[in-house]
Short mmCIF file of C-alpha atoms and ligand atoms in Angstrom, two decimals:
data_model
loop_
_atom_site.label_atom_id
_atom_site.label_comp_id
_atom_site.label_asym_id
_atom_site.label_seq_id
_atom_site.Cartn_x
_atom_site.Cartn_y
_atom_site.Cartn_z
CA ARG A 1 -9.56 -25.11 -60.52
CA VAL A 2 -6.28 -27.10 -61.77
CA GLU A 3 -4.09 -30.63 -60.81
CA PRO A 4 -0.62 -27.89 -59.98
CA VAL A 5 2.31 -29.21 -62.00
CA CYS A 6 4.72 -29.21 -58.89
CA PRO A 7 4.47 -31.16 -56.46
CA VAL A 8 5.42 -28.86 -53.57
CA ALA A 9 3.36 -26.27 -55.09
CA ARG A 10 1.44 -25.52 -51.93
CA PRO A 11 3.97 -25.04 -49.08
CA CYS A 12 6.16 -23.68 -51.30
CA GLY A 13 6.16 -19.93 -50.91
CA GLY A 14 7.46 -19.13 -54.44
CA CYS A 15 3.83 -19.83 -56.79
CA GLN A 16 0.05 -18.60 -55.41
CA LEU A 17 -2.18 -19.80 -58.89
CA GLN A 18 -0.79 -22.82 -59.65
CA MET A 19 -4.23 -24.39 -58.99
CA LEU A 20 -5.54 -21.53 -61.16
CA ASP A 21 -6.43 -22.41 -64.42
CA TYR A 22 -3.97 -20.18 -66.60
CA ALA A 23 -6.81 -18.11 -68.67
CA GLU A 24 -8.44 -17.19 -64.59
CA GLN A 25 -5.07 -16.45 -63.21
CA LEU A 26 -5.31 -13.36 -66.16
CA ARG A 27 -8.52 -12.47 -65.77
CA PHE A 28 -7.78 -12.11 -61.73
CA LYS A 29 -4.72 -10.48 -62.44
CA GLU A 30 -6.72 -7.75 -64.59
CA LYS A 31 -9.52 -7.28 -62.29
CA LYS A 32 -6.82 -6.93 -59.21
CA ILE A 33 -4.80 -3.88 -61.36
CA ALA A 34 -7.99 -2.04 -62.09
CA GLY A 35 -9.40 -3.11 -58.56
CA ASN A 36 -6.53 -0.40 -57.36
CA LEU A 37 -6.33 2.19 -59.74
CA GLN A 38 -10.06 2.06 -58.89
CA ARG A 39 -9.19 2.22 -54.80
CA ILE A 40 -6.41 3.86 -54.46
CA GLY A 41 -6.32 6.02 -57.41
CA GLY A 42 -9.73 7.06 -57.45
CA MET A 43 -10.37 6.04 -61.64
CA THR A 44 -13.78 5.50 -62.40
CA GLU A 45 -13.23 4.51 -66.27
CA ILE A 46 -9.67 3.04 -66.51
CA PRO A 47 -8.69 2.32 -69.96
CA LEU A 48 -7.91 -1.42 -70.08
CA GLU A 49 -6.21 -3.18 -72.88
CA PRO A 50 -6.46 -6.68 -72.67
CA ILE A 51 -3.24 -8.82 -70.78
CA VAL A 52 -0.19 -9.95 -72.18
CA GLY A 53 0.02 -13.26 -71.33
CA MET A 54 2.22 -16.04 -71.49
CA GLU A 55 2.24 -18.11 -74.24
CA ASN A 56 4.03 -20.71 -71.77
CA PRO A 57 3.06 -20.18 -68.15
CA PHE A 58 6.63 -22.44 -67.01
CA ARG A 59 10.25 -21.95 -66.95
CA TYR A 60 9.74 -18.96 -67.69
CA ARG A 61 12.33 -17.67 -66.06
CA ASN A 62 16.10 -17.03 -66.65
CA LYS A 63 17.02 -15.99 -62.64
CA ALA A 64 16.48 -18.52 -59.98
CA GLN A 65 18.34 -18.22 -56.58
CA PHE A 66 18.16 -21.16 -53.95
CA PRO A 67 19.26 -21.44 -50.24
CA ILE A 68 22.02 -23.84 -49.89
CA GLY A 69 21.02 -25.47 -46.10
CA GLN A 70 21.31 -28.72 -43.85
CA ASP A 71 17.81 -30.59 -42.78
CA ARG A 72 17.85 -32.75 -39.19
CA ASN A 73 20.04 -35.41 -40.54
CA GLY A 74 23.03 -33.21 -41.12
CA LYS A 75 21.97 -33.32 -44.74
CA LEU A 76 22.62 -30.89 -47.35
CA ILE A 77 19.99 -29.46 -48.98
CA THR A 78 18.46 -27.04 -51.19
CA GLY A 79 14.90 -25.43 -52.98
CA PHE A 80 13.04 -22.90 -51.85
CA TYR A 81 11.68 -21.32 -48.89
CA ALA A 82 8.53 -22.47 -47.71
CA GLY A 83 5.87 -19.24 -47.53
CA ARG A 84 6.17 -17.38 -44.83
CA THR A 85 8.89 -19.39 -43.53
CA HIS A 86 13.02 -19.55 -43.65
CA GLN A 87 12.33 -23.51 -43.50
CA ILE A 88 14.35 -24.71 -46.99
CA MET A 89 12.03 -27.02 -49.61
CA GLU A 90 14.34 -29.22 -51.27
CA ASN A 91 13.37 -29.31 -54.54
CA ARG A 92 15.87 -28.16 -57.98
CA ASN A 93 13.58 -29.01 -60.40
CA CYS A 94 11.26 -25.43 -60.18
CA TYR A 95 8.46 -25.76 -63.06
CA LEU A 96 9.79 -22.00 -63.23
CA GLY A 97 13.44 -21.73 -63.73
CA VAL A 98 14.75 -23.21 -66.88
CA GLU A 99 16.11 -27.03 -66.67
CA GLN A 100 19.90 -26.70 -66.57
CA ASN A 101 19.26 -25.25 -62.50
CA GLU A 102 19.20 -28.87 -61.44
CA GLU A 103 22.26 -30.90 -62.92
CA ILE A 104 24.06 -27.29 -61.45
CA LEU A 105 22.70 -27.34 -58.16
CA ASN A 106 22.99 -31.99 -58.09
CA ARG A 107 26.58 -30.72 -58.93
CA ILE A 108 27.54 -27.75 -56.56
CA LEU A 109 25.80 -29.49 -53.56
CA ALA A 110 27.71 -33.06 -54.76
CA TRP A 111 30.83 -30.47 -54.41
CA MET A 112 29.89 -29.92 -51.40
CA GLU A 113 29.65 -33.00 -49.94
CA GLU A 114 32.80 -34.63 -51.37
CA ASN A 115 34.92 -31.42 -49.82
CA GLY A 116 33.71 -30.90 -46.24
CA VAL A 117 32.50 -27.26 -47.70
CA PRO A 118 29.36 -26.57 -45.08
CA ALA A 119 26.50 -25.22 -45.77
CA TYR A 120 25.78 -21.58 -43.97
CA ASN A 121 23.76 -21.65 -40.98
CA GLU A 122 21.52 -18.51 -41.01
CA GLU A 123 20.59 -18.35 -36.71
CA THR A 124 24.46 -19.92 -36.01
CA GLY A 125 25.91 -17.49 -38.69
CA LYS A 126 28.63 -19.91 -38.85
CA GLY A 127 29.45 -22.25 -42.65
CA LEU A 128 30.32 -21.14 -45.57
CA VAL A 129 27.43 -21.69 -49.27
CA ARG A 130 24.30 -19.07 -48.02
CA HIS A 131 22.76 -19.06 -51.60
CA VAL A 132 23.13 -19.75 -55.25
CA LEU A 133 22.56 -17.41 -58.34
CA ILE A 134 22.37 -19.42 -61.57
CA ARG A 135 21.56 -16.54 -64.70
CA PHE A 136 20.46 -18.57 -67.99
CA GLY A 137 20.98 -16.54 -71.81
CA PHE A 138 17.02 -18.02 -73.33
CA MET A 139 18.94 -16.60 -76.87
CA THR A 140 22.63 -17.40 -76.02
CA LYS A 141 22.34 -19.98 -73.47
CA GLU A 142 25.51 -19.07 -71.89
CA ILE A 143 25.26 -19.85 -67.97
CA MET A 144 26.54 -17.72 -65.01
CA VAL A 145 26.72 -19.29 -61.54
CA CYS A 146 27.59 -17.31 -58.59
CA LEU A 147 27.79 -18.85 -55.02
CA VAL A 148 27.28 -16.55 -52.76
CA VAL A 149 29.88 -16.59 -49.41
CA ASN A 150 30.30 -16.56 -45.83
CA GLY A 151 34.23 -15.72 -46.25
CA LYS A 152 35.98 -14.64 -49.78
CA LYS A 153 37.73 -17.58 -51.31
CA LEU A 154 36.13 -21.24 -51.66
CA PRO A 155 38.76 -24.41 -50.83
CA ALA A 156 37.98 -26.89 -53.76
CA GLU A 157 38.61 -23.75 -55.98
CA GLU A 158 39.31 -25.69 -59.05
CA LYS A 159 37.46 -28.50 -59.16
CA LEU A 160 34.40 -27.12 -58.51
CA ILE A 161 35.10 -25.00 -61.77
CA LYS A 162 35.56 -28.10 -63.30
CA SER A 163 33.10 -30.39 -62.71
CA MET A 164 30.73 -26.71 -63.39
CA THR A 165 32.38 -26.55 -67.24
CA GLU A 166 32.11 -29.24 -67.82
CA LEU A 167 27.79 -27.57 -68.03
CA GLU A 168 27.03 -26.37 -71.32
CA GLY A 169 26.48 -22.93 -71.69
CA MET A 170 28.60 -22.65 -68.64
CA THR A 171 30.18 -19.27 -68.94
CA SER A 172 30.68 -17.12 -66.12
CA ILE A 173 31.28 -17.99 -62.48
CA THR A 174 31.92 -16.14 -59.85
CA LEU A 175 31.51 -15.63 -55.93
CA SER A 176 29.93 -12.89 -53.88
CA ALA A 177 31.08 -12.61 -50.29
CA ASN A 178 27.85 -11.76 -48.04
CA ARG A 179 29.41 -12.10 -44.13
CA GLU A 180 25.98 -10.35 -42.75
CA ARG A 181 23.77 -11.65 -41.18
CA THR A 182 20.98 -10.27 -42.22
CA ASN A 183 18.07 -11.57 -45.33
CA VAL A 184 19.20 -10.00 -48.42
CA ILE A 185 21.12 -12.81 -50.59
CA MET A 186 23.86 -11.25 -52.46
CA GLY A 187 27.24 -9.20 -51.08
CA LYS A 188 28.37 -5.90 -51.99
CA GLU A 189 31.50 -7.12 -53.81
CA ILE A 190 32.39 -9.87 -56.26
CA VAL A 191 35.33 -12.27 -56.87
CA ASN A 192 35.69 -13.45 -60.58
CA LEU A 193 35.97 -17.05 -60.49
CA TYR A 194 35.56 -18.69 -64.00
CA GLY A 195 34.93 -16.22 -67.44
CA PRO A 196 34.54 -13.14 -68.51
CA GLY A 197 32.47 -11.96 -65.25
CA TYR A 198 28.99 -11.33 -66.96
CA ILE A 199 27.29 -13.62 -69.79
CA THR A 200 25.41 -11.52 -73.13
CA ASP A 201 21.76 -12.63 -73.54
CA ASN A 202 19.28 -10.66 -76.47
CA ILE A 203 16.23 -8.72 -76.55
CA GLY A 204 14.80 -8.07 -79.79
CA ASN A 205 17.56 -6.21 -81.12
CA VAL A 206 19.87 -5.16 -78.31
CA THR A 207 22.70 -7.85 -76.77
CA TYR A 208 22.91 -6.51 -73.23
CA GLN A 209 26.10 -7.88 -70.90
CA ILE A 210 24.18 -9.32 -67.31
CA SER A 211 27.05 -9.62 -63.69
CA PRO A 212 25.44 -11.32 -60.40
CA LEU A 213 24.18 -7.90 -58.89
CA SER A 214 22.58 -6.39 -62.08
CA PHE A 215 18.12 -5.79 -62.57
CA TYR A 216 17.71 -8.27 -65.04
CA GLN A 217 14.17 -9.24 -66.80
CA VAL A 218 13.67 -12.46 -65.73
CA ASN A 219 11.59 -13.29 -67.81
CA PRO A 220 13.03 -12.69 -71.56
CA VAL A 221 9.94 -13.84 -73.35
CA GLN A 222 8.03 -11.04 -72.22
CA THR A 223 10.41 -8.15 -71.54
CA GLU A 224 9.92 -8.39 -75.18
CA LYS A 225 6.69 -7.57 -74.96
CA LEU A 226 6.86 -5.23 -71.85
CA TYR A 227 8.87 -3.27 -73.36
CA GLY A 228 7.28 -3.30 -76.43
CA THR A 229 4.53 -1.91 -75.60
CA ALA A 230 6.77 1.21 -73.37
CA LEU A 231 7.98 1.78 -76.49
CA GLU A 232 4.74 2.04 -78.15
CA TYR A 233 3.57 4.59 -75.10
CA ALA A 234 6.17 6.88 -76.02
CA GLY A 235 5.74 7.53 -79.53
CA LEU A 236 8.36 8.07 -80.20
CA THR A 237 9.37 9.98 -83.93
CA GLY A 238 12.81 10.20 -84.12
CA ASN A 239 13.72 13.69 -82.19
CA GLU A 240 12.26 13.15 -79.01
CA THR A 241 14.11 13.49 -75.35
CA VAL A 242 14.15 10.85 -73.49
CA TRP A 243 14.40 10.54 -69.58
CA ASP A 244 14.85 6.72 -68.34
CA LEU A 245 14.49 7.02 -64.38
CA TYR A 246 15.85 3.58 -62.82
CA CYS A 247 17.10 2.33 -65.43
CA GLY A 248 19.22 -0.65 -64.48
CA ILE A 249 21.51 -1.87 -67.05
CA GLY A 250 19.58 -0.51 -69.69
CA THR A 251 17.63 -1.72 -71.19
CA ILE A 252 14.48 0.18 -72.09
CA SER A 253 16.88 3.12 -72.81
CA LEU A 254 18.92 1.29 -75.41
CA PHE A 255 15.42 0.18 -77.27
CA LEU A 256 13.96 3.24 -77.12
CA ALA A 257 17.56 4.47 -77.52
CA GLN A 258 17.24 3.20 -81.87
CA ASN A 259 14.12 5.09 -82.33
CA ALA A 260 14.63 8.44 -80.30
CA LYS A 261 17.35 11.76 -80.83
CA LYS A 262 18.17 11.53 -77.07
CA VAL A 263 17.45 8.79 -74.13
CA TYR A 264 18.97 9.80 -70.65
CA GLY A 265 19.00 6.64 -68.05
CA VAL A 266 19.37 7.16 -64.52
CA GLU A 267 20.36 4.18 -61.85
CA ILE A 268 20.94 4.09 -58.51
CA VAL A 269 22.64 0.10 -58.24
CA PRO A 270 26.49 1.73 -59.65
CA GLN A 271 27.21 -1.91 -61.23
CA ALA A 272 24.20 -1.48 -63.53
CA ILE A 273 25.58 1.49 -64.73
CA GLU A 274 29.13 0.58 -65.94
CA ASP A 275 26.71 -2.57 -67.27
CA ALA A 276 24.44 0.23 -69.14
CA ARG A 277 27.51 2.25 -70.61
CA ARG A 278 28.98 -0.99 -71.85
CA ASN A 279 25.65 -1.99 -73.35
CA ALA A 280 24.99 0.80 -75.09
CA ALA A 281 28.98 0.64 -76.28
CA LEU A 282 27.77 -3.09 -77.09
CA ASN A 283 25.48 -2.19 -79.49
CA HIS A 284 27.16 0.81 -81.07
CA ILE A 285 24.26 3.98 -79.54
CA THR A 286 25.77 6.57 -78.91
CA ASN A 287 22.39 9.00 -78.31
CA ALA A 288 22.28 6.98 -74.58
CA GLU A 289 23.61 8.83 -71.46
CA PHE A 290 23.90 7.41 -68.14
CA PHE A 291 23.70 9.27 -64.45
CA THR A 292 24.55 6.91 -61.09
CA GLY A 293 21.91 8.56 -58.67
CA LYS A 294 18.98 7.90 -57.11
CA ALA A 295 15.98 9.38 -59.15
CA GLU A 296 14.76 11.99 -56.80
CA GLU A 297 18.80 13.42 -56.43
CA VAL A 298 19.89 12.81 -60.08
CA LEU A 299 16.68 15.20 -61.82
CA PRO A 300 15.76 17.43 -59.60
CA GLU A 301 19.57 18.22 -59.66
CA GLN A 302 19.82 18.64 -63.53
CA TYR A 303 16.59 20.22 -63.71
CA ALA A 304 18.16 22.81 -60.75
CA LYS A 305 21.69 22.93 -62.72
CA ASN A 306 20.76 22.48 -66.61
CA LYS A 307 16.84 22.80 -67.18
CA VAL A 308 16.86 19.70 -68.88
CA TYR A 309 14.39 18.97 -70.42
CA ALA A 310 12.43 15.82 -71.67
CA ASP A 311 9.06 15.05 -74.28
CA VAL A 312 9.02 11.31 -72.43
CA ILE A 313 9.24 10.73 -68.88
CA VAL A 314 10.04 5.98 -68.00
CA VAL A 315 9.91 4.68 -64.62
CA ASP A 316 10.17 1.96 -63.37
CA PRO A 317 10.38 2.07 -60.06
CA PRO A 318 10.69 -0.81 -58.02
CA ARG A 319 7.45 -1.78 -55.66
CA LYS A 320 8.06 1.04 -53.33
CA GLY A 321 7.23 3.30 -56.58
CA CYS A 322 8.51 6.36 -57.60
CA ASP A 323 9.80 8.92 -55.08
CA GLN A 324 7.60 12.08 -54.22
CA VAL A 325 10.78 14.37 -55.17
CA CYS A 326 10.64 12.23 -58.11
CA LEU A 327 7.26 12.72 -58.99
CA ASP A 328 7.26 16.56 -58.76
CA THR A 329 9.81 17.01 -60.43
CA ILE A 330 8.53 15.18 -63.48
CA LEU A 331 6.19 17.85 -63.52
CA LYS A 332 7.97 20.36 -63.48
CA MET A 333 9.57 18.89 -66.10
CA ALA A 334 5.83 18.82 -67.85
CA PRO A 335 6.97 16.07 -70.32
CA LYS A 336 4.15 15.53 -73.16
CA ARG A 337 4.95 11.51 -71.94
CA VAL A 338 5.21 9.98 -69.63
CA VAL A 339 4.50 5.68 -69.69
CA TYR A 340 4.50 4.12 -65.88
CA VAL A 341 6.74 0.80 -65.69
CA SER A 342 5.24 -1.26 -62.42
CA CYS A 343 5.34 -3.78 -61.00
CA ASP A 344 3.87 -3.47 -57.82
CA SER A 345 -0.30 -1.17 -58.61
CA SER A 346 -0.56 -0.57 -55.79
CA THR A 347 2.16 1.58 -55.23
CA LEU A 348 1.30 2.39 -59.41
CA ALA A 349 -2.05 3.24 -58.67
CA ARG A 350 -0.75 5.75 -55.76
CA ASP A 351 2.02 7.91 -58.31
CA LEU A 352 -0.94 8.00 -60.83
CA ARG A 353 -3.25 9.45 -58.71
CA TYR A 354 -0.26 12.33 -58.19
CA LEU A 355 0.38 12.70 -62.08
CA ALA A 356 -3.53 12.54 -62.27
CA ASP A 357 -4.14 16.24 -60.17
CA GLY A 358 -0.51 17.76 -61.22
CA GLY A 359 -2.15 17.74 -64.60
CA TYR A 360 -1.88 14.29 -66.71
CA GLU A 361 -4.51 11.58 -68.25
CA VAL A 362 -3.88 8.28 -68.08
CA GLU A 363 -5.01 7.39 -72.10
CA LYS A 364 -3.54 4.14 -71.41
CA VAL A 365 -3.25 0.17 -69.31
CA ARG A 366 -1.86 -2.50 -70.60
CA CYS A 367 -0.58 -5.35 -68.14
CA CYS A 368 1.95 -7.71 -69.03
CA ASP A 369 2.38 -11.39 -66.79
CA MET A 370 6.02 -12.56 -67.14
CA PHE A 371 5.28 -13.98 -63.28
CA GLY A 372 2.58 -16.87 -64.45
CA GLN A 373 1.52 -19.35 -61.53
CA SER A 374 2.55 -15.89 -59.37
CA CYS A 375 -0.06 -13.11 -58.25
CA HIS A 376 2.62 -10.52 -59.75
CA VAL A 377 1.81 -8.80 -62.53
CA GLU A 378 3.72 -5.79 -64.69
CA THR A 379 1.61 -2.86 -66.10
CA VAL A 380 2.52 0.07 -68.52
CA VAL A 381 0.18 2.82 -67.88
CA PHE A 382 0.58 5.51 -71.09
CA LEU A 383 -0.76 8.93 -69.35
CA SER A 384 -0.09 12.85 -71.25
CA LYS A 385 -0.31 15.98 -70.34
CA HIS A 386 -3.39 18.05 -71.02
N1 SAH B 1 13.82 -0.47 -66.17
C1 SAH B 1 14.92 -1.98 -66.33
C2 SAH B 1 15.17 -2.04 -64.34
C3 SAH B 1 13.85 -2.42 -64.00
S1 SAH B 1 14.43 -2.52 -61.65
C4 SAH B 1 14.86 -3.35 -66.36
O1 SAH B 1 13.75 -3.41 -67.58
O2 SAH B 1 15.99 -3.83 -66.11
C5 SAH B 1 14.05 -0.53 -61.10
C6 SAH B 1 15.30 -0.66 -61.35
O3 SAH B 1 15.42 1.02 -59.81
C7 SAH B 1 16.51 -1.27 -60.55
O4 SAH B 1 17.49 -1.23 -60.67
C8 SAH B 1 17.04 -0.81 -58.96
O5 SAH B 1 18.74 -0.78 -58.37
C9 SAH B 1 16.57 1.02 -59.07
N2 SAH B 1 16.37 1.99 -58.28
C10 SAH B 1 15.82 1.47 -56.71
N3 SAH B 1 15.36 2.65 -56.33
C11 SAH B 1 16.22 3.44 -56.79
C12 SAH B 1 16.36 4.44 -57.06
N4 SAH B 1 15.69 5.34 -56.16
N5 SAH B 1 16.45 5.84 -57.39
C13 SAH B 1 17.18 5.32 -59.42
N6 SAH B 1 16.78 3.62 -58.75
C14 SAH B 1 16.85 3.07 -58.03
#
């Protein structure tokens, strides 16, 4: 047991493990993965490689989403929801995020106060500013700010832009219109206020453009190690055809394309696919092709229509794991290798069981800690066809 660095570590919903020594956090995560693979996956021998921990388990996040609200006295506040509630706990200096977040929030709240811009109220559905999304490119130092608003326009917009652009690295300022009464943070529409609508960042030697709606790994330092593991497990020699399912903005696809004959990416969010195509062009990668749609629809359709082939299939699904139709198609396509990147070890265990029953062997499992202080952990698994 250690003293948490953050004064609100206990009530805040973000960090579950800050009172635990970091080396012990890593052991906790390894045990959690192994336990799920045994209990849910029915695996007896787990080929677990040593967990890849972080050198500095603080200030590692490149993305933060701050809810904006009012306290009992009507004062504007921002911070994080207290665990299991929607009550905002004032905190502008989260130790997982970058130091720049604090000044950005100070300026946005000052602008709101000075111009009478109201915070959104979840209970009444009235008010304007709901959330502030901030992204920071660790390699490029570019900053993106996106205000999620219950409306389409901002009052005193130019004053906000002036205040934001005084900050070093400010590259993109956007609005996301979200008028729904929902817990979903981002709206579907993005309005550009300043800059190109995206920021740029690098992972390894690949450059990526990231827009407000696209998924991008939050821990860039560990992401490079995670993708390095995926690349190692994919065992590419340059002649392979690879399918990268749940590809987001093509991060893994473009990483692998440098060592493969052809990479096909599939992703459900159309904006992410636009980014993926742009990212491929930006990096002069011509052997990557992208499909918009659900993995469990695109892959079976392509297999039925075009008898598509794969040497390696990489999947990196959201927490709910892969759809069974997707797994069935993987079994039919029978690639020599499957690389499963997972952010939820219980659905991973379920899906590994299914692939194992379909003729695959789990060869290697490596955990990578992308989320120090939280109980989450990323896992990469290499499966090979019997
Ligand atoms: N591999 C990427 C993204 C992984 S996150 C990276 O490392 O950056 C999971 C992605 O799956 C998200 O981009 C999400 O939009 C997408 N997704 C969710 N459900 C999907 C589905 N049914 N079919 C395809 N993509 C899906």
